[in-house]
């Protein structure tokens, strides 16, 4: 099954704007952000990588193909995992149904742990990462207001032994992504309203508008982070 076929099937079953509009790399920056992190993840044959909250495991599949690492993809949704398994590179990844807040792995199993615009548990991601010579690759929201901004975010990881090794601000990219998605949802309203139903369509549009406002008001930021320990 090709990537478009698998995504089309998921989009038909799960009426969600982020499947329709963001595709398999359903995070800010898309495939370019994945490649930026891969260049800094220090992966290679014999090393283990975990992509948490992986959706269809685009990052895990990319890592396995680009580096030859032993890649794992975890998600609670079995349909997402099944689709990823059928997509290009899916046979090179180990697929695990798991809650990102309670991962079913022993301590210290992975040389690289990833979370791409998904739920992040500082404690749990730190627990499954190797205690030394490990990388943590994140694509995530970062508060920019009185909550301390990126500095407080970095300090939180430092408490678990992580040191910042790379950072790329993606706040403008996120703002453009949400603005483009909102405009597309409005422009193609008849299509999406028919696809999702009127009330679900309006709920998703409200969610997009709220996200966009938080970025335009500089209440929220976004970034790529690489930590090492």
XYZ file of N, CA and C in Angstrom, residues 24-27 30-31 33-35 37-38 43 49-67 69 71-73 93 95 114-117 137 139:
129
model
N 1.409 12.387 6.474
C 2.055 11.401 7.348
C 3.017 12.032 8.343
N 3.748 13.076 7.938
C 4.600 13.816 8.879
C 3.715 14.888 9.520
N 2.854 14.465 10.436
C 1.811 15.365 10.954
C 2.331 16.200 12.120
N 3.401 16.932 11.851
C 3.970 17.818 12.855
C 4.496 19.070 12.156
N 7.003 19.335 9.046
C 6.882 18.171 8.186
C 8.161 17.368 8.060
N 8.401 16.835 6.860
C 9.553 15.969 6.633
C 10.872 16.709 6.843
N 11.550 18.938 9.139
C 11.841 18.914 10.575
C 12.361 17.540 10.995
N 11.778 16.491 10.441
C 12.262 15.142 10.741
C 13.721 14.990 10.324
N 14.056 15.464 9.138
C 15.441 15.358 8.659
C 16.391 16.172 9.527
N 16.188 16.804 12.700
C 16.441 16.033 13.916
C 17.303 14.806 13.634
N 17.048 14.124 12.517
C 17.832 12.939 12.180
C 19.316 13.265 12.025
N 22.219 8.465 15.297
C 21.725 7.101 15.109
C 22.551 6.364 14.069
N 15.906 3.323 18.403
C 15.202 4.601 18.390
C 13.733 4.336 18.659
N 13.109 5.183 19.500
C 11.687 5.067 19.804
C 10.975 6.347 19.392
N 9.956 6.200 18.552
C 9.093 7.295 18.121
C 7.781 7.153 18.882
N 7.552 8.024 19.884
C 6.362 7.908 20.729
C 5.216 8.741 20.153
N 3.974 8.285 20.411
C 2.822 8.977 19.844
C 2.988 9.128 18.353
N 3.358 8.032 17.692
C 3.966 8.080 16.362
C 2.997 8.275 15.207
N 1.674 8.167 15.450
C 0.711 8.188 14.348
C 1.073 7.036 13.403
N 1.485 7.313 12.163
C 1.859 6.238 11.235
C 3.367 6.037 11.185
N 4.065 6.534 12.192
C 5.489 6.247 12.339
C 6.375 6.817 11.259
N 6.046 7.995 10.742
C 6.864 8.581 9.680
C 8.296 8.822 10.137
N 8.473 9.280 11.372
C 9.831 9.535 11.874
C 10.595 8.234 12.070
N 9.926 7.219 12.600
C 10.586 5.926 12.793
C 10.975 5.306 11.460
N 10.081 5.372 10.486
C 10.385 4.809 9.175
C 11.528 5.566 8.511
N 11.527 6.886 8.652
C 12.610 7.700 8.092
C 13.940 7.372 8.763
N 13.923 7.210 10.080
C 15.153 6.913 10.812
C 15.713 5.553 10.414
N 14.847 4.554 10.308
C 15.303 3.216 9.925
C 15.922 3.238 8.538
N 15.286 3.939 7.611
C 15.788 3.985 6.235
C 17.093 4.771 6.133
N 17.169 5.916 6.833
C 18.317 6.802 6.680
C 19.543 6.343 7.450
N 19.338 5.654 8.576
C 20.471 5.345 9.461
C 20.705 3.863 9.694
N 19.105 2.155 11.872
C 18.892 1.886 13.296
C 17.732 0.909 13.486
N 14.378 0.731 14.762
C 13.372 1.748 15.077
C 12.087 1.125 15.592
N 11.528 1.750 16.627
C 10.249 1.370 17.207
C 9.288 2.550 17.062
N 8.012 2.250 16.817
C 6.978 3.279 16.787
C 5.855 2.861 17.710
N 10.262 -1.305 10.808
C 9.944 -0.727 12.116
C 9.205 -1.741 12.969
N 6.330 -2.150 15.652
C 5.131 -1.379 15.990
C 4.578 -1.844 17.324
N 12.042 9.964 20.653
C 11.434 11.048 19.896
C 9.992 11.284 20.328
N 9.575 12.551 20.267
C 8.169 12.926 20.451
C 7.898 14.088 19.501
N 7.045 13.845 18.523
C 6.802 14.815 17.452
C 5.379 15.345 17.550
N 5.243 16.517 18.150
C 3.935 17.144 18.327
C 2.925 16.168 18.916
N 14.892 13.775 20.953
C 14.516 14.623 19.825
C 13.051 15.014 19.948
N 9.789 17.746 18.815
C 9.140 18.778 18.011
C 7.877 19.124 18.787
